mmCIF file of C-alpha atoms in Angstrom:
data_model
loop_
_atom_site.group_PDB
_atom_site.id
_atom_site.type_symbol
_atom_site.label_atom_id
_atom_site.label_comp_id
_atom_site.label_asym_id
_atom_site.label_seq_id
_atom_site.Cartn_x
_atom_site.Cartn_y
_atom_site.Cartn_z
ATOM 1 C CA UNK F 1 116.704 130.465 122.602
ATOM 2 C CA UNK F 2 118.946 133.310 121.284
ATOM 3 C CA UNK F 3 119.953 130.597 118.435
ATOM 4 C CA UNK F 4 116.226 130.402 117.455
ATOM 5 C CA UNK F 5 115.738 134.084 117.380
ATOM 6 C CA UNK F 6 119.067 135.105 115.747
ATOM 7 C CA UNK F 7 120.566 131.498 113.978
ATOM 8 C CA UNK F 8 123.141 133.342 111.316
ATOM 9 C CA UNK F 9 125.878 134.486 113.809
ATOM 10 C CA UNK F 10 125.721 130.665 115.297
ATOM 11 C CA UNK F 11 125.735 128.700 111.634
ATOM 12 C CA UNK F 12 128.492 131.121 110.591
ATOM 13 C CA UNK F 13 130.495 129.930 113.447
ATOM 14 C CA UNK F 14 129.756 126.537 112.539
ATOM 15 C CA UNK F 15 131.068 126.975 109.430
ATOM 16 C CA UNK F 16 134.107 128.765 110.152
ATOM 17 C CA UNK F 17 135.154 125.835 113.332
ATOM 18 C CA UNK F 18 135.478 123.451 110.200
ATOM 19 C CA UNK F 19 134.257 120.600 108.247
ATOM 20 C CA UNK F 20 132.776 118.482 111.158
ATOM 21 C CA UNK F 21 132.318 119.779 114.739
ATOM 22 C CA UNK F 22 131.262 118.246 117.962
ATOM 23 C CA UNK F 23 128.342 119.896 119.908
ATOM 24 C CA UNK F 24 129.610 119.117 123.831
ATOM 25 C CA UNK F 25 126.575 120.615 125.148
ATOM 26 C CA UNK F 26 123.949 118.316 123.154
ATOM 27 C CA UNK F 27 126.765 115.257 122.648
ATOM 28 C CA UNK F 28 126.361 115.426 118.727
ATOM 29 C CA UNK F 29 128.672 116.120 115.444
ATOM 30 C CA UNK F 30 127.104 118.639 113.581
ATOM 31 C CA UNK F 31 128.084 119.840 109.821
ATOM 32 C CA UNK F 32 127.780 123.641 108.775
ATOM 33 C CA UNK F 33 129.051 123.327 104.960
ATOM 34 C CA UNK F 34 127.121 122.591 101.572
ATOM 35 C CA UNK F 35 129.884 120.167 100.795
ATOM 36 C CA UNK F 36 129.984 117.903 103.539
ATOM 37 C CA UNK F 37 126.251 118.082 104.378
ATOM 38 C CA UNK F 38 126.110 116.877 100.881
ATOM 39 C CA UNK F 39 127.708 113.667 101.708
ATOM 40 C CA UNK F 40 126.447 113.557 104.782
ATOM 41 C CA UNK F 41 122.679 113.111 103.188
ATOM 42 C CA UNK F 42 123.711 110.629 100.004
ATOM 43 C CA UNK F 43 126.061 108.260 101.991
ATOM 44 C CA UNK F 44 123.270 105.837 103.731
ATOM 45 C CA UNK F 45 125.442 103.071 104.343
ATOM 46 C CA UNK F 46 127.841 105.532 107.059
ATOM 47 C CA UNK F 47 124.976 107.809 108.249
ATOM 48 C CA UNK F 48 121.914 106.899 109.111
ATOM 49 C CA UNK F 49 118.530 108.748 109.460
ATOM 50 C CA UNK F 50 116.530 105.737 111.855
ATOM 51 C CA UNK F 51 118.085 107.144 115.204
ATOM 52 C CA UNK F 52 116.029 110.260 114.480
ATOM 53 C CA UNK F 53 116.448 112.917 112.434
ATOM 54 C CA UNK F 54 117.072 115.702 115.227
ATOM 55 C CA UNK F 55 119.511 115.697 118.113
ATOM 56 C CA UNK F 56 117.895 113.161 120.203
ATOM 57 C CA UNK F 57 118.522 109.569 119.624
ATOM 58 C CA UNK F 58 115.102 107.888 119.413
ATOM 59 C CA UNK F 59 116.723 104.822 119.354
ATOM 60 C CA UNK F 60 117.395 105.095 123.057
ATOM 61 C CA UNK F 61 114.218 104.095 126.008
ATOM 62 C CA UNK F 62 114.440 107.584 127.572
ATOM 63 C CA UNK F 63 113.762 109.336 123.980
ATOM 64 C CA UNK F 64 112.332 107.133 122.005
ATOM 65 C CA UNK F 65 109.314 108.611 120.020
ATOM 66 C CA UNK F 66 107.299 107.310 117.045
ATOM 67 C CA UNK F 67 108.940 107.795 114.213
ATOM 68 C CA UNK F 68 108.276 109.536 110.846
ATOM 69 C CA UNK F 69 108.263 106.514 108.447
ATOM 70 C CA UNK F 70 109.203 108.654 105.313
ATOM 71 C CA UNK F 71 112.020 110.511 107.320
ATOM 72 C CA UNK F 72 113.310 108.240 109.911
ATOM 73 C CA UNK F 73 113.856 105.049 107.852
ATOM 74 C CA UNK F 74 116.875 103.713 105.838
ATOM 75 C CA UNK F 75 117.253 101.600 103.222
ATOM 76 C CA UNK F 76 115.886 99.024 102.502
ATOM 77 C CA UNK F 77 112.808 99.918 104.257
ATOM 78 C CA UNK F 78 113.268 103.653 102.784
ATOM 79 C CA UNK F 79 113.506 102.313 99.290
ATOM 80 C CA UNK F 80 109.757 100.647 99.473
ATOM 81 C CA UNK F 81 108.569 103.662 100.991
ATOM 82 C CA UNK F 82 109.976 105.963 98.587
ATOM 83 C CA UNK F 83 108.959 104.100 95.331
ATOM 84 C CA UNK F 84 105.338 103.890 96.775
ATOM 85 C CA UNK F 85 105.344 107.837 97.537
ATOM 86 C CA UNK F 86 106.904 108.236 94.126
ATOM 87 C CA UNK F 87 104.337 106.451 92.723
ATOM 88 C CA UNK F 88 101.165 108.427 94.332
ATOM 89 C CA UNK F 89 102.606 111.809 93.697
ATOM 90 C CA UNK F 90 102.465 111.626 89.763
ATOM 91 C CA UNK F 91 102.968 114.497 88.151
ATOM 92 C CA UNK F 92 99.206 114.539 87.565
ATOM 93 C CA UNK F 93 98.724 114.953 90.850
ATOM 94 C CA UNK F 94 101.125 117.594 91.526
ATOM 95 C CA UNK F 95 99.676 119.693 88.671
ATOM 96 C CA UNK F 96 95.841 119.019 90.568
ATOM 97 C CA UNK F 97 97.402 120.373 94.024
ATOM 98 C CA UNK F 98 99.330 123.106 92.219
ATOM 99 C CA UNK F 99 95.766 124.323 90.325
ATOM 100 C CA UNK F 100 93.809 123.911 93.941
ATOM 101 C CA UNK F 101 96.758 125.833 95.896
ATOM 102 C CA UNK F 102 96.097 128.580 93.487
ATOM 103 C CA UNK F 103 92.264 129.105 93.903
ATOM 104 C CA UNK F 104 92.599 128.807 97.676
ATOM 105 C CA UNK F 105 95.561 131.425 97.701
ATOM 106 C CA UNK F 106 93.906 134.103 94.973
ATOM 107 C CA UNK F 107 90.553 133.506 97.329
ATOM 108 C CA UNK F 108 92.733 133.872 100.681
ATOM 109 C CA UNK F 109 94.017 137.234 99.047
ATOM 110 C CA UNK F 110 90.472 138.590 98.108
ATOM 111 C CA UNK F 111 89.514 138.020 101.800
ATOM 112 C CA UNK F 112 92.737 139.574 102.784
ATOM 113 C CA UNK F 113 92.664 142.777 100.689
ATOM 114 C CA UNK F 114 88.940 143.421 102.190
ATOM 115 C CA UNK F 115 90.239 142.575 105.490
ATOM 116 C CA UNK F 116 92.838 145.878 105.280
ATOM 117 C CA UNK F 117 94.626 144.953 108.503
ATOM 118 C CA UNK F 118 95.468 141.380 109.220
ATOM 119 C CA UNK F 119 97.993 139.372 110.955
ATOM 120 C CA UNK F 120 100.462 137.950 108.446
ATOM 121 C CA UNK F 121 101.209 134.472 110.586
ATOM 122 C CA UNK F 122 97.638 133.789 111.763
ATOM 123 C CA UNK F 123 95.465 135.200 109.029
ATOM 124 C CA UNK F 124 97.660 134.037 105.853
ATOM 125 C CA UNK F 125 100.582 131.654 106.423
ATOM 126 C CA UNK F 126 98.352 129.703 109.235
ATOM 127 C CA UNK F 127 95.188 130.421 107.019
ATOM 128 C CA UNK F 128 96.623 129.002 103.803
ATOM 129 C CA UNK F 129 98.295 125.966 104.985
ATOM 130 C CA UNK F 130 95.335 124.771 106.833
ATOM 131 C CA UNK F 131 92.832 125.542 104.032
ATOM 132 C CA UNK F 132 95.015 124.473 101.059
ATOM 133 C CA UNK F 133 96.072 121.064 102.795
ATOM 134 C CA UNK F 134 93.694 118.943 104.232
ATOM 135 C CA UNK F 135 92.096 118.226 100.960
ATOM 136 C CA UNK F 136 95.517 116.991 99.505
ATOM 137 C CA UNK F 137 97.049 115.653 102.016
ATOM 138 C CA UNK F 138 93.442 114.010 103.190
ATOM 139 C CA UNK F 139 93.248 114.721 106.494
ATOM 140 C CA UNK F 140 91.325 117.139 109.189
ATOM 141 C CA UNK F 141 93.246 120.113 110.201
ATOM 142 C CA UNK F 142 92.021 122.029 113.138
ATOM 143 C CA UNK F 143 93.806 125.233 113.886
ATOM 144 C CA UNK F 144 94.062 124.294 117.700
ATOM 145 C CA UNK F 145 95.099 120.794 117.068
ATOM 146 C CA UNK F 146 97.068 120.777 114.447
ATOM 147 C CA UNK F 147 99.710 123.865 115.944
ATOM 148 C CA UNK F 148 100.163 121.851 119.060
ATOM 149 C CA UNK F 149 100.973 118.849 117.219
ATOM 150 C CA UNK F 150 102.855 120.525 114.992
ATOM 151 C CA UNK F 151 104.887 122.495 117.767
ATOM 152 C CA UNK F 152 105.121 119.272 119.326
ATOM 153 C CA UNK F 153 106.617 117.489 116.866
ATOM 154 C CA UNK F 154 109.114 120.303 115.957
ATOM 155 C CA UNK F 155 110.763 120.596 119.282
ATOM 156 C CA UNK F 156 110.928 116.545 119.581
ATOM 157 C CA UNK F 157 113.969 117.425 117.315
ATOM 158 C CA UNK F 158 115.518 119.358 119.728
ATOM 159 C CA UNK F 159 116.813 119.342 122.746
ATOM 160 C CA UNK F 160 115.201 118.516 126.188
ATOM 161 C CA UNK F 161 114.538 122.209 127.447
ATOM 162 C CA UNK F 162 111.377 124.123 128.601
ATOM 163 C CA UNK F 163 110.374 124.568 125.209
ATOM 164 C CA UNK F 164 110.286 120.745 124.110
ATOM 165 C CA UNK F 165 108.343 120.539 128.038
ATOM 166 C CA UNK F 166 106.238 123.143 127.031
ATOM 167 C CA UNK F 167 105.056 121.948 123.639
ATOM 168 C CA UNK F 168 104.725 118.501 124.905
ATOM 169 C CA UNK F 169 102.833 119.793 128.009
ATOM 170 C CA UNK F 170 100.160 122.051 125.274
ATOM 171 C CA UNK F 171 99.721 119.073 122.634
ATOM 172 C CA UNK F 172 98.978 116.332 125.498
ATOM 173 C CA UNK F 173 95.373 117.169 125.023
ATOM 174 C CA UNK F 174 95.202 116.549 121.482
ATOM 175 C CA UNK F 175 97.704 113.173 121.561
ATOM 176 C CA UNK F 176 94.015 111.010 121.247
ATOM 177 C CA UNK F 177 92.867 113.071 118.061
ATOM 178 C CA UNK F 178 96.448 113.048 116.301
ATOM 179 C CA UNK F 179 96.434 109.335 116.306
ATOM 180 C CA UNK F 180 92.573 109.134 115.257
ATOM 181 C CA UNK F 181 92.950 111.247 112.501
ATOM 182 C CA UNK F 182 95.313 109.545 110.334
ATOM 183 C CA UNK F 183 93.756 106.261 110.415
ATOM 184 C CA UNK F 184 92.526 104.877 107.452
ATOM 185 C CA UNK F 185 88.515 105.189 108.048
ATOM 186 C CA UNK F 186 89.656 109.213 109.018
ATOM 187 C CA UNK F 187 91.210 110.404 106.372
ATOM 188 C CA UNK F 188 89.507 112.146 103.188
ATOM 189 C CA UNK F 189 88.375 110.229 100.234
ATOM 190 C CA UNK F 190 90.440 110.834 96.818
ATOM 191 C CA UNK F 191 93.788 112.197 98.649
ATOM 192 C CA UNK F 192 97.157 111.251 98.906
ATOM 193 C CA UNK F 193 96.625 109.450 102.506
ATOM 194 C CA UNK F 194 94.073 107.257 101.445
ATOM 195 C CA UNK F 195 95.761 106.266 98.051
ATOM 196 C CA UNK F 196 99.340 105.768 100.067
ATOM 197 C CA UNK F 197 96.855 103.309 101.983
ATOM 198 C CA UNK F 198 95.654 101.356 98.803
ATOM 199 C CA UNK F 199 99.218 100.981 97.358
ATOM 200 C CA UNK F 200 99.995 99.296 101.299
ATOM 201 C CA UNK F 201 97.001 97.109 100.145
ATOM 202 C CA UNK F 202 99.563 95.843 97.256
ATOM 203 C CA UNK F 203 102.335 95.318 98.701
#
């Protein structure tokens, strides 16, 4: 917990114990420089992503959890995903989600400014992400739902403690709509979830 609340002090030690260091407590190497992170993320062929990309291996029966197919995936298998990604996101449709991010975040300000007082987490970050995105991304984004899955899915990258119990324990109720929602006849016409499912159509 104090790592969460206060991470500098632990990433400069990381840093400072040298170029690769073994985490006894969670059985796991970790990196803490620019340079060997570097190489760490570009060499494929010596480090792999498909075990998971937190501190659990997902490979394993005891941890094994669905997982993300753009993330958790090496070649060749990330290569195919990647070009089709590539593909959807053109930069025509980067410049439509830029020009929509700004109306909802000048409109998200007006309300805001009238407002006066306002809780910076709930009322803008939270507001904003879950207004600007389901249209893009093409999918339904309750408030309720979506922060348990989302804390959920966070803490899956960490390590078995009350907070990974706790956020499994909170999104347990929502497990059924997660996997609902981002089937094909769920999400949104016109957005990047339901092209990503046309370019599967091809191949």
């Amino acid at each position: 917990m104090e790592v969460l609340r206060d991470p500098y002090p632990f990433q400069e030690a990381l840093r400072e114990a040298g170029p690769v260091v073994l985490l006894k407590q969670h059985g796991v190497y970790a990196v803490g420089r620019h340079t060997e992170a570097k190489v760490v993320l570009a060499d494929h062929e010596r480090f792999i992503t498909s075990a998971g990309i937190g501190i659990q291996d997902i490979r394993k029966p005891g941890d094994f959890r669905i997982p993300s197919r753009l993330l958790e995936i090496d070649p060749p298998d990330h290569t195919r995903v990647r070009a089709a990604v590539t593909k959807v996101l053109s930069p025509l449709v980067i410049r439509k989600w830029k020009e929509g991010f700004a109306e909802k975040a000048e409109a998200l300000v007006d309300k805001l400014i009238d407002m006066r007082e306002f809780d910076g987490v709930e009322h803008c970050a939270e507001a904003f992400v879950l207004q600007a995105f389901p249209s893009a991304v093409g999918v339904v984004l309750p408030r309720i739902e979506t922060l348990a899955i989302g804390e959920m899915r966070f803490n899956q990258s960490g390590p078995k403690n009350d907070l990974y119990n706790e956020a499994m324990a909170k999104a347990q109720p929502y497990l059924a709509w997660f996997e609902q929602t981002v089937q094909r006849n769920a999400v949104l016409p016109g957005s990047i979830a339901e092209m990503l499912f046309k370019v599967e159509d091809t191949g």
